[in-house]
């Protein structure tokens, strides 16, 4: 029982943190289950379902607060959804690949921390061809890693000056929902719900509800950017140490 409570509280925190930046939290849920030696493969479909629920709540809150811009995600979605479906057919298990991917997240973390919050750069229009290519790559990675892909899209939107932190959160939330659907449709794993997992994921959803509210309505832009950096750090550690 104590173990179930510890896992549930950890997932609540992950849900709060990730949803505050428009993410579903799949990489965080996988990290927590790995830390507690829970066989993640058993819960992969449930993680994607929870990803859809939490990211869906985040999208609703950021949309209500006026930060959603359809143009920020539509081009990416054209290629990401089918690639997420295809990628789910080829799940990644290689530790070397995951280590390299985790290390790759360090660069946007450093860049996000180095962005001066007082300097507001002019936003740029999204370039269609690069966005299509980026969408395809992120979609494929999302399917293979059993995540929604927002962990990659958010820093891309911010670092390329295509969106501010909250606009990136809103776009990433919808991106995650649709890519998670694509990955779920392509997955052949069975859905297995136990009394323990029901408690865990209910707490994660509760954290997602609260986090999405605070991220969209309460936290300032700079706070959301720093939270995004923290989320990237968690995902990086998960890929390097817990796969």
Coordinates of C-alpha atoms in Angstrom, one line a residue:
X1 CA 0.0 0.0 0.0
X2 CA 2.8 2.4 0.9
X3 CA 4.4 1.7 -2.5
X4 CA 1.1 2.5 -4.3
X5 CA 0.8 5.8 -2.5
X6 CA 4.4 6.7 -3.2
X7 CA 3.9 6.0 -6.9
X8 CA 0.6 7.8 -7.0
X9 CA 2.1 11.0 -5.4
X10 CA 5.0 10.9 -7.8
X11 CA 2.7 10.6 -10.8
X12 CA 0.6 13.5 -9.4
X13 CA 3.7 15.7 -9.3
X14 CA 4.7 14.6 -12.8
X15 CA 1.2 15.3 -14.1
X16 CA 1.2 18.8 -12.5
X17 CA 4.7 19.7 -13.8
X18 CA 4.2 18.5 -17.3
X19 CA 0.7 19.8 -17.9
X20 CA 1.8 23.3 -16.7
X21 CA 3.8 23.5 -19.9
X22 CA 1.2 21.8 -22.1
X23 CA 2.6 18.3 -22.0
X24 CA 0.9 15.0 -21.3
X25 CA 3.7 13.6 -19.2
X26 CA 4.3 10.2 -20.8
X27 CA 8.1 10.4 -20.5
X28 CA 7.7 11.3 -16.8
X29 CA 5.2 8.5 -16.1
X30 CA 7.6 6.0 -17.7
X31 CA 10.5 7.4 -15.6
X32 CA 8.5 7.1 -12.3
X33 CA 7.4 3.5 -13.1
X34 CA 11.0 2.6 -14.0
X35 CA 12.3 4.1 -10.8
X36 CA 9.9 1.9 -8.8
X37 CA 10.8 -1.2 -10.8
X38 CA 7.3 -1.4 -12.3
X39 CA 7.2 -3.3 -15.7
X40 CA 6.5 -0.3 -18.0
X41 CA 5.6 -2.5 -21.0
X42 CA 2.4 -3.6 -19.1
X43 CA 1.2 -0.1 -18.9
X44 CA 2.3 1.5 -22.2
X45 CA -1.3 1.7 -23.7
X46 CA -2.5 3.2 -20.4
X47 CA 0.3 5.8 -20.5
X48 CA -0.8 6.9 -23.9
X49 CA -4.4 7.1 -22.8
X50 CA -3.4 9.2 -19.8
X51 CA -1.2 11.3 -22.1
X52 CA -4.3 12.1 -24.2
X53 CA -6.4 13.0 -21.1
X54 CA -3.8 15.2 -19.4
X55 CA -2.7 16.9 -22.6
X56 CA -6.3 17.4 -23.5
X57 CA -7.0 19.2 -20.2
X58 CA -3.9 21.3 -20.8
X59 CA -5.0 22.2 -24.3
X60 CA -8.5 23.2 -23.0
X61 CA -7.0 25.5 -20.4
X62 CA -4.4 27.1 -22.7
X63 CA -7.1 27.5 -25.4
X64 CA -9.5 29.2 -22.9
X65 CA -6.8 31.5 -21.7
X66 CA -6.2 32.7 -25.4
X67 CA -2.8 31.2 -26.2
X68 CA -3.7 28.6 -28.8
X69 CA -2.7 29.4 -32.4
X70 CA -3.8 26.8 -35.0
X71 CA -1.0 27.8 -37.4
X72 CA 1.6 26.8 -34.8
X73 CA 0.8 23.1 -35.0
X74 CA -1.2 22.4 -38.2
X75 CA 1.9 22.0 -40.5
X76 CA 3.6 19.7 -38.0
X77 CA 0.5 17.5 -37.7
X78 CA 0.3 16.8 -41.4
X79 CA 3.4 14.6 -41.1
X80 CA 3.6 13.8 -37.4
X81 CA 0.3 11.8 -37.0
X82 CA 1.0 9.2 -39.8
X83 CA 4.6 9.0 -38.7
X84 CA 3.5 8.4 -35.1
X85 CA 1.3 5.6 -36.2
X86 CA 4.1 4.0 -38.2
X87 CA 6.7 4.6 -35.5
X88 CA 4.5 2.8 -32.9
X89 CA 5.1 -0.4 -35.0
X90 CA 8.8 -0.2 -34.3
X91 CA 9.2 0.5 -30.6
X92 CA 12.8 1.4 -29.5
X93 CA 14.5 -0.7 -26.9
X94 CA 18.2 0.1 -27.6
X95 CA 20.0 1.8 -24.7
X96 CA 22.6 3.5 -26.9
X97 CA 19.9 5.2 -28.9
X98 CA 18.1 6.4 -25.9
X99 CA 21.2 7.7 -24.3
X100 CA 22.0 9.7 -27.4
X101 CA 18.5 11.0 -27.5
X102 CA 18.6 12.0 -23.9
X103 CA 21.9 13.9 -24.4
X104 CA 20.3 15.7 -27.4
X105 CA 17.7 17.2 -25.0
X106 CA 20.5 18.9 -23.1
X107 CA 21.1 21.4 -25.9
X108 CA 17.6 23.0 -25.9
X109 CA 17.7 23.0 -22.0
X110 CA 20.9 25.1 -22.1
X111 CA 19.5 27.3 -24.8
X112 CA 16.2 27.9 -23.0
X113 CA 18.1 28.8 -19.8
X114 CA 20.3 31.2 -21.7
X115 CA 17.4 33.1 -23.2
X116 CA 17.2 36.5 -21.7
X117 CA 13.6 37.0 -20.5
X118 CA 13.9 40.8 -20.8
X119 CA 14.7 40.6 -24.5
X120 CA 11.6 39.9 -26.6
X121 CA 12.7 38.8 -30.0
X122 CA 10.4 39.3 -33.0
X123 CA 8.4 36.3 -33.8
X124 CA 9.0 34.6 -37.1
X125 CA 6.6 32.9 -39.5
X126 CA 6.8 29.1 -39.6
X127 CA 8.7 27.8 -42.6
X128 CA 6.5 25.1 -44.2
X129 CA 9.1 22.6 -45.4
X130 CA 11.2 22.6 -42.2
X131 CA 8.0 22.2 -40.2
X132 CA 6.9 19.2 -42.3
X133 CA 10.3 17.5 -41.8
X134 CA 10.4 18.3 -38.1
X135 CA 6.8 17.0 -37.7
X136 CA 7.7 13.7 -39.4
X137 CA 10.8 13.2 -37.2
X138 CA 9.0 14.1 -34.0
X139 CA 6.0 11.9 -35.0
X140 CA 8.2 8.9 -35.7
X141 CA 10.1 9.4 -32.4
X142 CA 6.8 9.8 -30.6
X143 CA 5.5 6.5 -31.9
X144 CA 8.7 4.6 -31.2
X145 CA 9.2 6.0 -27.7
X146 CA 5.5 5.8 -26.7
X147 CA 5.2 9.5 -26.0
X148 CA 3.3 12.4 -27.6
X149 CA 6.2 14.4 -28.9
X150 CA 5.6 17.7 -27.1
X151 CA 8.9 17.4 -25.3
X152 CA 10.5 18.0 -28.7
X153 CA 8.0 20.4 -30.3
X154 CA 7.9 23.0 -27.4
X155 CA 11.6 23.9 -27.5
X156 CA 11.6 23.9 -31.3
X157 CA 8.8 26.5 -31.4
X158 CA 10.5 28.7 -28.8
X159 CA 14.1 28.5 -29.9
X160 CA 13.2 29.2 -33.6
X161 CA 11.1 32.2 -32.5
X162 CA 7.9 30.7 -33.8
X163 CA 6.1 31.1 -30.5
X164 CA 6.4 32.3 -26.9
X165 CA 6.3 29.8 -24.0
X166 CA 2.6 29.7 -23.5
X167 CA 1.7 29.6 -27.2
X168 CA 4.2 26.7 -27.5
X169 CA 2.5 25.0 -24.6
X170 CA -1.0 25.3 -26.2
X171 CA 0.2 24.1 -29.6
X172 CA 2.2 21.2 -28.0
X173 CA -0.9 20.1 -26.0
X174 CA -3.0 19.5 -29.1
X175 CA 0.0 18.0 -30.9
X176 CA 0.4 15.5 -28.1
X177 CA -3.2 14.5 -28.0
X178 CA -3.3 13.8 -31.8
X179 CA 0.1 12.0 -31.9
X180 CA -0.8 9.9 -28.9
X181 CA -4.0 8.8 -30.7
X182 CA -1.9 7.9 -33.7
X183 CA 0.5 5.9 -31.6
X184 CA -2.3 4.2 -29.7
X185 CA -4.0 3.1 -32.9
X186 CA -0.8 1.7 -34.1
X187 CA 0.0 -0.2 -30.9
X188 CA -0.8 -3.9 -30.6
X189 CA -0.4 -4.0 -26.8
X190 CA -3.3 -5.0 -24.6
X191 CA -4.8 -2.5 -22.1
X192 CA -4.4 -3.9 -18.5
X193 CA -6.0 -2.0 -15.7
X194 CA -5.5 -3.0 -12.0
X195 CA -6.7 -1.4 -8.8
X196 CA -3.2 -0.1 -8.3
X197 CA -2.8 1.4 -11.8
X198 CA -6.3 3.0 -11.5
X199 CA -5.1 4.9 -8.4
X200 CA -1.8 5.8 -10.0
X201 CA -3.3 7.3 -13.1
X202 CA -6.2 9.0 -11.3
X203 CA -3.7 10.9 -9.3
X204 CA -1.7 11.7 -12.4
X205 CA -4.9 13.1 -14.1
X206 CA -5.6 15.1 -10.9
X207 CA -2.1 16.6 -11.1
X208 CA -2.6 17.3 -14.8
X209 CA -5.9 19.2 -14.1
X210 CA -4.2 21.4 -11.5
X211 CA -1.0 21.9 -13.4
X212 CA -2.8 22.9 -16.6
X213 CA -4.8 25.5 -14.8
X214 CA -1.8 27.1 -13.1
X215 CA 0.4 27.0 -16.2
X216 CA -2.2 28.7 -18.4
X217 CA -3.7 31.2 -16.0
X218 CA -1.3 31.8 -13.1
X219 CA 2.3 31.3 -14.0
X220 CA 4.1 34.1 -16.0
X221 CA 5.8 33.3 -19.3
X222 CA 9.3 33.0 -17.7
X223 CA 8.0 30.5 -15.1
X224 CA 6.5 28.4 -17.9
X225 CA 9.9 28.5 -19.7
X226 CA 11.8 27.4 -16.6
X227 CA 9.3 24.7 -16.0
X228 CA 9.7 23.5 -19.6
X229 CA 13.5 23.3 -18.9
X230 CA 12.8 21.2 -15.8
X231 CA 10.6 18.9 -17.9
X232 CA 13.3 18.5 -20.5
X233 CA 15.8 17.7 -17.7
X234 CA 13.4 14.9 -16.4
X235 CA 12.9 13.5 -19.8
X236 CA 16.7 13.6 -20.5
X237 CA 17.4 11.7 -17.3
X238 CA 14.7 9.2 -18.1
X239 CA 16.1 8.4 -21.5
X240 CA 19.7 8.2 -20.2
X241 CA 19.2 6.3 -17.0
X242 CA 15.8 4.5 -17.0
X243 CA 15.2 2.9 -20.3

